[in-house]
Coordinates of C-alpha atoms in Angstrom, one line a residue:
M17 CA -23.5 0.8 27.6
D18 CA -20.5 -1.0 26.1
S19 CA -21.4 -0.2 22.6
L20 CA -19.1 0.4 19.7
L21 CA -20.6 3.9 19.1
L22 CA -20.1 4.9 22.8
Q23 CA -16.4 3.7 22.7
A24 CA -15.8 5.5 19.5
A25 CA -17.2 8.7 20.9
I26 CA -15.1 8.4 24.1
Y27 CA -11.8 7.7 22.3
L28 CA -12.3 10.3 19.5
G29 CA -13.6 12.9 21.9
A30 CA -10.6 12.4 24.2
G31 CA -8.2 12.8 21.4
L32 CA -10.0 15.9 20.0
I33 CA -9.6 17.6 23.4
A34 CA -6.2 16.4 24.5
V35 CA -4.2 16.8 21.2
P36 CA -4.9 20.5 20.7
V37 CA -4.1 21.2 24.3
A38 CA -0.8 19.2 24.0
H39 CA 0.1 21.1 20.9
R40 CA -0.6 24.4 22.6
L41 CA 1.7 23.4 25.4
G42 CA 4.4 22.2 22.9
L43 CA 4.1 18.5 23.9
G44 CA 3.2 17.0 20.5
S45 CA 0.3 14.9 19.4
V46 CA 1.6 11.5 20.6
L47 CA 1.9 12.6 24.2
G48 CA -1.6 14.2 23.8
Y49 CA -3.1 10.9 22.8
L50 CA -1.3 9.0 25.6
L51 CA -2.4 11.5 28.2
A52 CA -6.0 11.3 26.8
G53 CA -5.9 7.6 27.4
V54 CA -4.7 8.1 31.0
A55 CA -7.5 10.6 31.6
I56 CA -10.3 8.5 30.3
A57 CA -9.3 5.3 32.0
P58 CA -11.7 5.9 35.0
L59 CA -14.5 6.8 32.6
L60 CA -14.0 3.6 30.6
E61 CA -14.1 1.5 33.8
L62 CA -17.3 3.3 34.8
V63 CA -19.1 2.5 31.5
G64 CA -17.7 -1.0 31.4
S65 CA -15.5 -0.5 28.3
N66 CA -12.4 -2.6 27.8
P67 CA -9.5 -0.7 26.1
E68 CA -8.0 -4.0 25.0
N69 CA -10.8 -4.6 22.5
V70 CA -10.3 -1.2 20.9
Q71 CA -6.6 -1.6 21.0
H72 CA -6.7 -4.8 18.8
F73 CA -8.6 -2.7 16.2
A74 CA -6.4 0.4 16.6
E75 CA -3.2 -1.7 16.0
F76 CA -4.1 -1.5 12.3
G77 CA -2.6 2.0 12.6
V78 CA 0.8 0.3 13.3
V79 CA 0.1 -2.2 10.4
M80 CA -0.6 0.6 8.0
M81 CA 2.4 2.6 9.2
L82 CA 4.7 -0.2 8.4
F83 CA 3.1 -0.7 5.0
L84 CA 3.7 2.9 4.2
V85 CA 7.3 2.6 5.5
G86 CA 7.8 -0.3 3.2
L87 CA 6.5 1.7 0.3
E88 CA 9.4 4.2 0.8
L89 CA 12.0 1.4 0.7
Q90 CA 13.0 1.6 -2.9
P91 CA 16.2 -0.2 -3.9
R92 CA 18.1 3.1 -4.3
V93 CA 16.9 4.2 -0.8
L94 CA 18.2 0.9 0.7
W95 CA 21.5 1.3 -1.1
D96 CA 21.9 4.9 0.1
L97 CA 21.2 3.8 3.7
R98 CA 23.2 0.5 3.6
V99 CA 25.9 1.7 6.1
R100 CA 23.5 3.2 8.6
L101 CA 20.9 0.4 8.1
F102 CA 23.1 -2.6 8.8
G103 CA 26.0 -1.0 10.5
L104 CA 24.4 1.5 12.8
G105 CA 21.1 -0.4 13.2
G106 CA 22.7 -3.7 13.7
L107 CA 25.2 -2.4 16.3
Q108 CA 22.4 -0.6 18.2
V109 CA 20.3 -3.7 18.5
A110 CA 23.2 -6.0 19.4
V111 CA 24.9 -3.6 22.0
T112 CA 21.6 -2.7 23.7
T113 CA 20.5 -6.3 23.9
A114 CA 23.9 -7.3 25.4
A115 CA 23.7 -4.4 27.9
V116 CA 20.2 -5.2 29.1
A117 CA 20.9 -8.9 29.3
A118 CA 24.1 -8.3 31.3
F119 CA 22.1 -6.3 33.8
C120 CA 19.5 -9.0 34.1
L121 CA 22.2 -11.6 34.7
V122 CA 23.7 -9.5 37.4
I123 CA 20.4 -9.3 39.3
G124 CA 20.1 -13.1 39.1
L125 CA 17.7 -13.8 36.2
D126 CA 18.0 -16.8 33.9
W127 CA 20.2 -16.2 30.8
R128 CA 17.3 -17.1 28.5
L129 CA 15.0 -14.6 30.2
A130 CA 17.8 -12.0 30.1
I131 CA 18.2 -12.3 26.3
A132 CA 14.5 -12.1 25.8
L133 CA 14.2 -8.9 27.8
G134 CA 17.3 -7.5 26.0
L135 CA 15.7 -8.0 22.7
I136 CA 12.4 -6.4 23.9
F137 CA 14.1 -3.3 25.3
A138 CA 16.5 -2.9 22.3
L139 CA 13.6 -1.8 20.1
S140 CA 12.4 1.8 19.9
S141 CA 9.1 3.3 19.0
T142 CA 8.8 3.6 15.2
A143 CA 5.3 5.2 15.5
I144 CA 6.3 7.9 18.1
V145 CA 9.7 8.7 16.6
L146 CA 8.6 8.9 12.9
Q147 CA 5.5 11.0 13.8
T148 CA 7.5 13.3 16.1
L149 CA 10.3 13.8 13.6
G150 CA 7.8 14.3 10.8
E151 CA 5.8 16.9 12.7
K152 CA 9.0 18.8 13.6
G153 CA 10.5 18.6 10.1
W154 CA 13.5 16.7 11.3
L155 CA 13.1 13.5 9.4
R156 CA 15.1 14.7 6.4
T157 CA 18.1 15.8 8.5
E158 CA 21.2 13.7 9.1
G159 CA 20.1 12.8 12.6
G160 CA 16.6 12.0 11.4
Q161 CA 17.8 9.8 8.6
S162 CA 20.1 8.0 11.0
A163 CA 17.2 7.4 13.4
F164 CA 15.1 6.2 10.5
S165 CA 17.7 3.7 9.5
V166 CA 17.9 2.3 13.0
L167 CA 14.1 2.1 13.3
L168 CA 14.0 0.3 9.9
F169 CA 16.5 -2.2 11.0
Q170 CA 14.6 -2.8 14.2
D171 CA 11.4 -3.4 12.3
I172 CA 13.1 -6.0 10.1
A173 CA 14.9 -7.5 13.1
V174 CA 11.5 -8.3 14.8
I175 CA 11.2 -11.3 12.4
P176 CA 14.2 -13.3 13.6
M177 CA 13.4 -12.1 17.2
L178 CA 10.0 -13.8 17.0
A179 CA 11.6 -16.9 15.6
L180 CA 14.1 -17.0 18.4
M181 CA 11.7 -16.6 21.3
P182 CA 10.4 -20.3 21.4
F183 CA 14.0 -21.5 21.8
L184 CA 14.3 -19.4 25.0
A185 CA 11.3 -21.0 26.8
L186 CA 11.7 -21.7 30.5
P187 CA 10.4 -25.0 31.9
D188 CA 9.1 -23.5 35.1
V189 CA 7.1 -20.8 33.3
A190 CA 4.9 -23.4 31.4
G191 CA 1.2 -22.9 31.9
H192 CA 1.5 -19.3 32.9
A193 CA 0.9 -17.7 29.5
T194 CA -0.7 -14.3 29.8
E195 CA -1.7 -11.3 27.8
V196 CA 0.1 -8.1 28.3
T197 CA -1.3 -4.8 27.2
G198 CA -3.8 -6.5 25.1
H199 CA -1.4 -8.4 22.9
G200 CA -2.0 -12.0 23.6
A201 CA -0.5 -15.0 22.0
E202 CA -3.6 -16.6 20.5
S203 CA -4.1 -20.0 18.8
T204 CA -4.3 -20.1 15.0
P205 CA -6.2 -22.2 12.6
F206 CA -3.0 -24.2 12.1
S207 CA -2.1 -24.7 15.7
H208 CA -3.1 -28.4 15.6
L209 CA -0.5 -29.1 13.0
P210 CA 3.0 -30.5 13.9
A211 CA 5.8 -28.0 14.0
W212 CA 7.1 -28.9 10.6
G213 CA 3.5 -28.5 9.2
Q214 CA 3.1 -25.1 10.8
G215 CA 6.5 -24.1 9.3
L216 CA 5.4 -25.1 5.8
V217 CA 2.2 -23.2 6.1
T218 CA 4.0 -20.1 7.3
L219 CA 6.5 -20.3 4.4
G220 CA 3.6 -20.8 2.0
V221 CA 1.8 -17.7 3.3
V222 CA 4.9 -15.5 3.1
G223 CA 5.6 -16.9 -0.3
A224 CA 2.1 -16.1 -1.5
I225 CA 2.5 -12.5 -0.2
V226 CA 5.8 -12.1 -2.0
L227 CA 4.6 -13.5 -5.3
G228 CA 1.3 -11.7 -5.1
G229 CA 3.0 -8.4 -4.3
R230 CA 5.4 -9.0 -7.2
Y231 CA 3.1 -10.2 -9.9
L232 CA -0.5 -9.7 -9.1
T233 CA -1.0 -6.4 -7.3
R234 CA 0.3 -4.1 -10.0
P235 CA -1.9 -5.5 -12.8
A236 CA -4.9 -5.5 -10.4
F237 CA -4.3 -1.8 -9.5
R238 CA -3.8 -1.0 -13.2
I239 CA -7.3 -2.5 -14.0
I240 CA -8.9 -0.6 -11.1
A241 CA -7.2 2.7 -12.0
R242 CA -8.7 2.4 -15.5
T243 CA -12.2 2.6 -14.1
G244 CA -11.6 6.1 -12.9
Q245 CA -13.3 5.4 -9.6
H246 CA -11.1 6.7 -6.8
E247 CA -13.1 5.1 -4.1
L248 CA -12.6 1.7 -5.7
F249 CA -8.8 2.3 -5.6
L250 CA -9.1 3.2 -1.9
S251 CA -11.1 0.1 -1.2
A252 CA -8.5 -2.0 -3.0
A253 CA -5.7 -0.4 -0.9
L254 CA -7.5 -1.1 2.3
F255 CA -8.4 -4.7 1.2
L256 CA -4.7 -5.3 0.5
V257 CA -3.5 -4.2 3.9
I258 CA -6.3 -5.9 5.9
G259 CA -6.1 -9.1 3.8
I260 CA -2.4 -9.4 4.4
A261 CA -2.9 -8.7 8.1
V262 CA -5.4 -11.6 8.2
L263 CA -3.1 -14.0 6.4
M264 CA -0.2 -13.2 8.8
S265 CA -2.4 -13.5 11.8
A266 CA -3.7 -16.9 10.6
V267 CA -0.2 -18.3 10.8
G268 CA 0.7 -16.6 14.1
L269 CA 3.0 -13.9 12.6
S270 CA 2.8 -10.2 13.1
P271 CA 0.4 -8.5 10.7
A272 CA 2.6 -5.4 10.6
L273 CA 5.6 -7.5 9.3
G274 CA 3.5 -8.9 6.5
T275 CA 2.2 -5.5 5.3
F276 CA 5.8 -4.1 5.7
L277 CA 6.9 -6.8 3.3
A278 CA 4.1 -6.0 0.9
G279 CA 5.0 -2.4 1.0
V280 CA 8.6 -3.2 0.1
L281 CA 7.4 -5.2 -2.9
L282 CA 5.3 -2.3 -4.1
A283 CA 8.0 0.3 -3.6
E284 CA 8.8 0.4 -7.3
S285 CA 5.2 0.5 -8.4
E286 CA 3.8 3.5 -10.2
Y287 CA 0.9 3.4 -7.7
R288 CA 3.1 4.0 -4.7
H289 CA 2.4 7.7 -4.4
E290 CA -1.4 7.0 -4.7
L291 CA -1.3 4.4 -2.0
V292 CA 0.6 6.7 0.4
S293 CA -2.0 9.5 -0.2
D294 CA -5.0 7.3 0.4
L295 CA -3.8 5.3 3.4
D296 CA -2.0 8.1 5.3
P297 CA -5.1 9.6 6.9
F298 CA -6.3 6.2 8.1
K299 CA -2.9 5.5 9.5
G300 CA -2.9 8.8 11.5
L301 CA -6.4 8.2 12.9
L302 CA -5.8 4.6 14.0
L303 CA -2.4 5.4 15.4
G304 CA -4.0 8.1 17.5
V305 CA -6.6 5.7 18.9
F306 CA -3.8 3.1 19.5
F307 CA -1.9 5.6 21.7
V308 CA -5.1 6.4 23.6
T309 CA -5.6 2.7 24.3
V310 CA -2.0 2.4 25.5
G311 CA -2.5 5.2 27.9
A312 CA -5.8 3.7 29.1
S313 CA -4.3 0.2 29.6
M314 CA -1.5 1.2 31.9
E315 CA -1.6 -0.7 35.2
F316 CA -1.2 2.2 37.6
S317 CA -2.0 -0.2 40.5
L318 CA 1.3 -1.9 39.8
L319 CA 3.0 1.5 39.6
G320 CA 1.5 2.4 43.0
E321 CA 2.8 -0.8 44.6
H322 CA 6.4 -0.5 43.3
P323 CA 6.9 3.2 42.2
G324 CA 10.6 3.3 42.9
L325 CA 11.3 0.1 41.1
I326 CA 9.3 0.9 37.9
I327 CA 10.3 4.5 37.6
G328 CA 13.9 3.6 38.3
L329 CA 13.9 0.9 35.6
T330 CA 12.4 3.3 33.1
L331 CA 15.0 6.0 33.8
A332 CA 17.8 3.4 33.7
L333 CA 16.6 2.0 30.4
I334 CA 16.4 5.5 28.8
G335 CA 19.8 6.4 30.3
V336 CA 21.6 3.2 29.1
K337 CA 20.1 3.3 25.6
G338 CA 21.0 7.0 25.4
L339 CA 24.6 6.3 26.3
I340 CA 24.8 3.5 23.7
L341 CA 23.3 5.7 21.0
L342 CA 25.6 8.6 21.8
G343 CA 28.6 6.3 21.6
L344 CA 27.4 4.9 18.2
A345 CA 26.9 8.5 17.0
F346 CA 30.6 9.2 17.8
V347 CA 31.7 6.0 16.1
F348 CA 29.7 6.9 12.9
R349 CA 31.0 10.5 13.0
M350 CA 27.8 12.3 13.5
E351 CA 28.3 15.9 14.5
G352 CA 26.6 18.6 16.3
R353 CA 22.8 18.6 16.4
A354 CA 22.5 15.4 14.3
R355 CA 24.4 13.5 17.0
W356 CA 22.1 14.6 19.8
L357 CA 18.9 14.3 17.8
F358 CA 19.8 10.7 17.0
T359 CA 20.5 10.0 20.7
F360 CA 17.4 11.6 22.2
S361 CA 14.9 10.3 19.6
L362 CA 15.7 6.6 20.1
A363 CA 16.2 6.3 23.9
Q364 CA 12.8 4.7 24.6
S365 CA 11.3 1.3 24.1
G366 CA 8.6 0.8 21.4
E367 CA 5.3 -0.7 20.4
F368 CA 6.9 -3.8 19.0
G369 CA 8.1 -4.3 22.6
F370 CA 4.5 -5.1 23.4
V371 CA 4.3 -7.6 20.6
L372 CA 7.5 -9.4 21.6
L373 CA 6.5 -9.3 25.3
A374 CA 3.1 -10.9 24.6
F375 CA 4.6 -13.5 22.3
A376 CA 7.4 -14.3 24.8
S377 CA 4.8 -14.7 27.6
G378 CA 2.7 -17.0 25.4
V379 CA 5.7 -19.3 24.7
D380 CA 6.7 -19.5 28.3
V381 CA 9.7 -17.3 28.2
I382 CA 8.7 -14.5 30.6
P383 CA 6.8 -15.1 33.9
P384 CA 3.6 -13.0 34.4
E385 CA 5.0 -10.9 37.2
I386 CA 8.0 -9.8 35.2
A387 CA 5.9 -9.3 32.1
G388 CA 3.6 -6.9 34.0
V389 CA 6.6 -4.8 35.1
A390 CA 8.3 -4.9 31.7
G391 CA 5.1 -3.8 30.0
L392 CA 4.7 -0.8 32.3
V393 CA 8.4 0.2 31.7
V394 CA 7.8 0.0 27.9
A395 CA 4.7 2.2 28.2
L396 CA 6.3 4.7 30.5
S397 CA 9.4 5.0 28.3
M398 CA 7.2 5.7 25.3
M399 CA 5.3 8.3 27.2
A400 CA 8.5 10.0 28.2
T401 CA 9.7 10.3 24.6
P402 CA 7.8 13.5 23.7
L403 CA 9.2 15.1 27.0
I404 CA 12.7 14.0 26.0
M405 CA 12.3 15.6 22.6
I406 CA 11.1 18.8 24.2
V407 CA 14.3 18.8 26.3
F408 CA 16.3 18.3 23.1
E409 CA 14.4 21.0 21.2
R410 CA 14.4 23.7 23.9
W411 CA 17.7 23.2 25.8
V412 CA 20.0 20.9 23.9
S413 CA 19.6 21.9 20.2
P414 CA 20.1 25.7 20.8
R415 CA 23.4 24.9 22.6
V416 CA 25.1 22.7 20.0
R417 CA 26.4 23.7 16.6
R418 CA 24.7 22.3 13.5
S419 CA 26.4 19.4 11.7
A420 CA 28.3 19.9 8.5
S421 CA 25.4 18.3 6.6
P422 CA 22.6 20.7 5.6
E423 CA 19.5 20.4 7.7
R424 CA 16.6 22.3 6.1
E425 CA 12.9 22.2 6.6
E426 CA 10.5 22.4 3.7
D427 CA 9.4 26.0 2.8
L428 CA 6.0 27.2 3.6
I429 CA 4.3 27.9 0.3
E430 CA 2.4 31.2 0.6
E431 CA 1.2 31.7 -3.0
E432 CA -0.7 30.0 -5.8
A433 CA -0.4 30.3 -9.5
P434 CA -1.9 28.8 -12.6
V435 CA 1.4 27.1 -13.4
I436 CA 3.5 24.8 -11.1
I437 CA 7.0 23.7 -12.1
A438 CA 8.5 20.7 -10.3
G439 CA 12.3 20.8 -10.7
M440 CA 14.4 23.9 -11.4
G441 CA 17.4 22.4 -13.2
R442 CA 18.6 23.5 -16.6
F443 CA 15.4 22.3 -18.2
G444 CA 13.1 23.9 -15.7
Q445 CA 15.0 27.2 -15.7
I446 CA 14.4 27.9 -19.3
I447 CA 10.7 27.2 -19.0
Q448 CA 10.4 29.4 -15.9
R449 CA 12.2 32.3 -17.6
M450 CA 10.0 32.1 -20.7
L451 CA 6.8 32.1 -18.6
V452 CA 8.0 35.1 -16.5
M453 CA 8.9 37.0 -19.7
D454 CA 5.3 36.5 -20.8
G455 CA 3.8 37.8 -17.5
Y456 CA 3.3 34.6 -15.6
K457 CA 4.7 33.9 -12.2
P458 CA 4.8 30.1 -11.7
V459 CA 5.2 28.4 -8.3
V460 CA 8.5 26.5 -8.6
L461 CA 9.5 23.5 -6.4
D462 CA 12.9 22.0 -6.0
N463 CA 14.6 19.7 -3.5
S464 CA 18.2 20.9 -3.8
A465 CA 18.8 23.4 -1.0
E466 CA 22.1 24.5 -2.4
H467 CA 20.7 25.0 -5.8
I468 CA 17.8 27.0 -4.5
D469 CA 20.0 29.3 -2.5
G470 CA 22.0 30.1 -5.6
L471 CA 18.8 30.8 -7.6
R472 CA 17.5 33.1 -4.9
K473 CA 20.6 35.3 -5.3
F474 CA 19.3 36.1 -8.8
G475 CA 16.0 37.0 -7.4
I476 CA 14.2 33.8 -8.5
Q477 CA 11.6 32.5 -6.0
V478 CA 11.9 28.7 -5.6
Y479 CA 10.4 26.7 -2.8
Y480 CA 12.3 24.0 -1.1
G481 CA 10.4 20.7 -0.9
N482 CA 9.8 17.3 -2.4
A483 CA 6.9 17.4 -4.9
M484 CA 6.4 13.7 -4.3
R485 CA 5.4 14.3 -0.7
P486 CA 1.6 14.0 -0.3
G487 CA 0.3 17.5 0.6
L488 CA 3.0 19.7 -0.9
L489 CA 1.4 20.0 -4.3
E490 CA -1.9 20.6 -2.6
A491 CA -0.3 23.5 -0.7
A492 CA 1.0 24.9 -4.0
G493 CA -2.6 25.0 -5.3
I494 CA -2.6 22.0 -7.7
A495 CA -6.4 21.7 -7.4
R496 CA -6.8 25.1 -9.0
A497 CA -3.8 25.1 -11.4
K498 CA -4.1 24.9 -15.2
L499 CA -0.6 23.5 -15.9
L500 CA 2.0 21.3 -14.2
V501 CA 5.4 21.1 -15.8
V502 CA 7.4 18.1 -14.4
C503 CA 11.1 18.9 -14.9
T504 CA 12.7 16.5 -12.4
D505 CA 15.7 14.5 -13.6
N506 CA 14.6 11.4 -11.7
R507 CA 12.7 9.2 -14.2
E508 CA 10.8 7.0 -11.7
R509 CA 9.7 10.0 -9.6
A510 CA 8.5 11.9 -12.7
V511 CA 6.3 9.0 -13.7
E512 CA 4.9 8.6 -10.2
L513 CA 4.2 12.3 -10.0
V514 CA 2.4 12.5 -13.3
H515 CA 0.3 9.4 -12.4
H516 CA -0.6 10.9 -9.0
V517 CA -1.7 14.3 -10.4
K518 CA -3.7 12.9 -13.4
Q519 CA -5.5 10.4 -11.0
R520 CA -6.4 13.2 -8.5
Y521 CA -6.6 16.2 -10.7
P522 CA -7.3 15.1 -14.3
Q523 CA -8.2 18.7 -15.3
V524 CA -4.6 19.8 -14.9
Y525 CA -2.6 19.8 -18.2
V526 CA 0.7 18.0 -17.5
I527 CA 3.9 18.6 -19.5
A528 CA 6.8 16.3 -18.5
R529 CA 10.5 16.2 -19.2
A530 CA 11.4 12.8 -20.7
A531 CA 14.9 11.3 -20.6
S532 CA 14.4 8.9 -23.6
R533 CA 11.9 7.4 -25.9
E534 CA 11.0 4.7 -23.4
H535 CA 10.5 7.3 -20.8
V536 CA 8.1 9.1 -23.1
Y537 CA 6.0 5.9 -23.3
Q538 CA 6.0 5.6 -19.5
L539 CA 5.0 9.2 -19.0
R540 CA 2.2 9.0 -21.5
A541 CA 1.0 5.7 -19.9
A542 CA 0.9 7.6 -16.6
G543 CA -1.3 10.3 -18.1
A544 CA 1.0 13.0 -19.3
D545 CA -0.6 15.2 -21.9
L546 CA 2.8 16.0 -23.4
A547 CA 6.2 14.4 -22.9
I548 CA 9.2 16.2 -24.3
R549 CA 12.6 14.5 -24.7
E550 CA 15.2 16.7 -23.0
M551 CA 17.8 16.1 -25.7
F552 CA 15.7 15.9 -28.8
G553 CA 15.4 19.6 -29.7
S554 CA 19.1 20.3 -29.2
S555 CA 20.1 17.2 -31.0
L556 CA 17.9 18.1 -34.0
D557 CA 19.5 21.6 -34.0
A558 CA 23.0 20.1 -34.0
A559 CA 22.0 17.7 -36.9
R560 CA 20.6 20.7 -38.9
Q561 CA 23.8 22.7 -38.4
S562 CA 25.9 19.7 -39.3
L563 CA 24.1 19.4 -42.6
E564 CA 24.8 23.1 -43.3
V565 CA 28.5 22.6 -42.5
L566 CA 28.6 19.6 -44.9
G567 CA 27.1 21.7 -47.8
E568 CA 23.3 21.8 -47.4
S569 CA 21.6 25.1 -47.8
P570 CA 20.1 26.5 -44.6
D571 CA 16.6 26.2 -46.1
R572 CA 17.1 22.6 -47.2
A573 CA 18.6 21.6 -43.8
R574 CA 15.7 23.3 -42.0
R575 CA 13.2 21.4 -44.1
K576 CA 15.0 18.1 -43.5
S577 CA 15.0 18.7 -39.7
E578 CA 11.3 19.5 -39.8
A579 CA 10.5 16.4 -41.8
F580 CA 12.5 14.3 -39.4
A581 CA 10.7 15.8 -36.4
R582 CA 7.3 15.1 -38.0
H583 CA 8.2 11.6 -38.8
D584 CA 9.6 10.9 -35.3
E585 CA 6.5 12.2 -33.6
E586 CA 4.3 10.0 -35.8
S587 CA 6.6 7.1 -35.0
L588 CA 6.3 7.8 -31.3
Q589 CA 2.5 7.6 -31.4
Q590 CA 2.4 4.5 -33.5
L591 CA 5.0 2.7 -31.4
F592 CA 3.3 3.7 -28.2
E593 CA 0.2 1.8 -29.4
V594 CA 2.1 -1.5 -29.4
W595 CA 4.4 -0.7 -26.5
D596 CA 4.0 -2.9 -23.4
A597 CA 5.4 -1.7 -20.0
E598 CA 5.9 -5.3 -18.9
T599 CA 8.0 -6.3 -22.0
D600 CA 11.4 -5.1 -23.0
V601 CA 11.1 -3.4 -26.4
F602 CA 13.7 -5.7 -27.9
D603 CA 11.5 -8.7 -26.9
N604 CA 8.3 -7.1 -28.2
E605 CA 7.8 -8.5 -31.7
A606 CA 5.0 -6.1 -32.6
Y607 CA 7.1 -3.1 -31.5
M608 CA 10.2 -4.2 -33.4
D609 CA 8.2 -4.9 -36.6
K610 CA 6.6 -1.5 -36.4
A611 CA 9.9 0.2 -35.7
R612 CA 11.6 -1.5 -38.7
S613 CA 8.8 -0.4 -41.0
R614 CA 9.1 3.2 -39.8
V615 CA 12.8 3.2 -40.5
T616 CA 12.3 2.1 -44.1
T617 CA 9.9 5.0 -44.8
L618 CA 12.1 7.7 -43.3
E619 CA 14.3 8.3 -46.4
E620 CA 11.3 8.4 -48.7
L621 CA 9.5 11.0 -46.5
M622 CA 12.6 13.1 -46.3
V623 CA 13.0 13.3 -50.0
E624 CA 9.3 14.0 -50.5
D625 CA 9.3 16.8 -47.9
V626 CA 12.6 18.7 -48.8
G627 CA 12.2 19.1 -52.5
D628 CA 15.0 19.4 -55.1
P629 CA 17.8 17.0 -54.1
E630 CA 20.3 19.2 -56.0
D631 CA 19.6 22.2 -53.7
R632 CA 23.0 22.2 -51.9
R633 CA 26.1 24.4 -51.8
P634 CA 29.7 23.5 -51.4
A635 CA 30.8 22.6 -47.9
G636 CA 32.2 25.6 -46.1
E637 CA 30.7 28.2 -48.4
P638 CA 29.4 31.1 -46.4
D639 CA 25.6 31.7 -46.3

């Protein structure tokens, strides 16, 4: 009866039952999945199913999660998080490792084993924390962003941790390699090579991922997108993630780290938003199954033999990490609720602890008996996290003042309209007011809480939220809208948003605010039906009035401005035909030749369109 269909039915059925119950009790989906695994463990044993086999498959949820996290790491994001990322994240890993290692030395463990256990327990659960913070709407808060920065540093730090483990090997552990929680250290196709050969192969694979992500994936996705077949784009996204995972596994590295690197390389791609939308459902499903397998794999026999030891170590780990995190929150001047959210959210161990634990066991660093206890402590601390967050939400958060930084959840959109406006700055406000005057009531989105509060004082309904987040536009009714007006002042985000909407909802007419001529080309390439330069109209008006001040008649100045506008629009279209997104315009010979030819015809067209050149009045003469 150990068939794939039977296992799928058991795992999915357990999740379908346990997660709604957990939500109803306020426990969260992660704890629901873990408890579902604990509940079905006897059933799996009865039918002869091994959770470890499914867990290997479900780990692709972690792989996809890190790929999506990498997609969010645009250079501006890393720069904004630089202090928290390297300062806060680096100190958390270093101090926690030192504290755990010191405890291990006190109880008589070898210093190499102490360092290995310190590194393992220093990590927190990216999967649980990000999913919990996302579900609660806390990820955008100061405490949530600080927790995200630490988790990001931990994910990056796993790379040097894996490299360090072989140097901590204990001679008396040799020959006792074991698998822990289904994460075994397996041989690779290159295991027969000498150490320097394996190192070269590893560097070659990592280099191939870097070069491919930088130079091959974007052209490939561009070709696929032109086919208009969404399922082909989805297949390519899945192939990218799985292919990188296979390559990393072939050289003995973590597949999650490889996909994370690929995500970082694609963070500036115009297809980033599309990749997030396509892969997010797969990530959620596989992560759910992964947590079910973690619950089903827990060695409760070991817990029954040493309950006091294991529960005590788990509580001690959570307590020590919590004190360290609270101290760092004070050092980095977090206040109020942000300080406590940061402390409570990261006090557990994480899924990468399983990876390091298995790898350390395979390279003779951790004996089997200690590995079993450590694996159970990691799992129990992960299971305790949703309960810790409930304590924070129900008892701690109401009793502490909010930090000075604004913490605001996205608004619930309760209406739909034929027009959606993304961005309510000076550009968007004029469009919104004109539409309202003509009887339309557009749905308006903006991500500045302070600005929205000011607009609401004037009776203008604006919803707080990031239009780039998958699902928000869908909630605003984009599938049934006639028009989307993109007014955001972020150039890259505007291009991504236009591309996403035109790929998913080609029937929607898109008008976009452009910052420059180059931005117009980018928006049109992304699919915008109309791109309007924010300064063009006002600059043309200023030029027309300048001509009047200098002596031109109002009628002649108007005709000149109209001729210039027609010529410029024709130039935009002709230059767009030779524009290349991969080449700077000053290095594009075809573009420069066309631009020079357009400049030489402008004066002729102006004379032809405006009529009598003597039609002028003295400068300063009243109309």
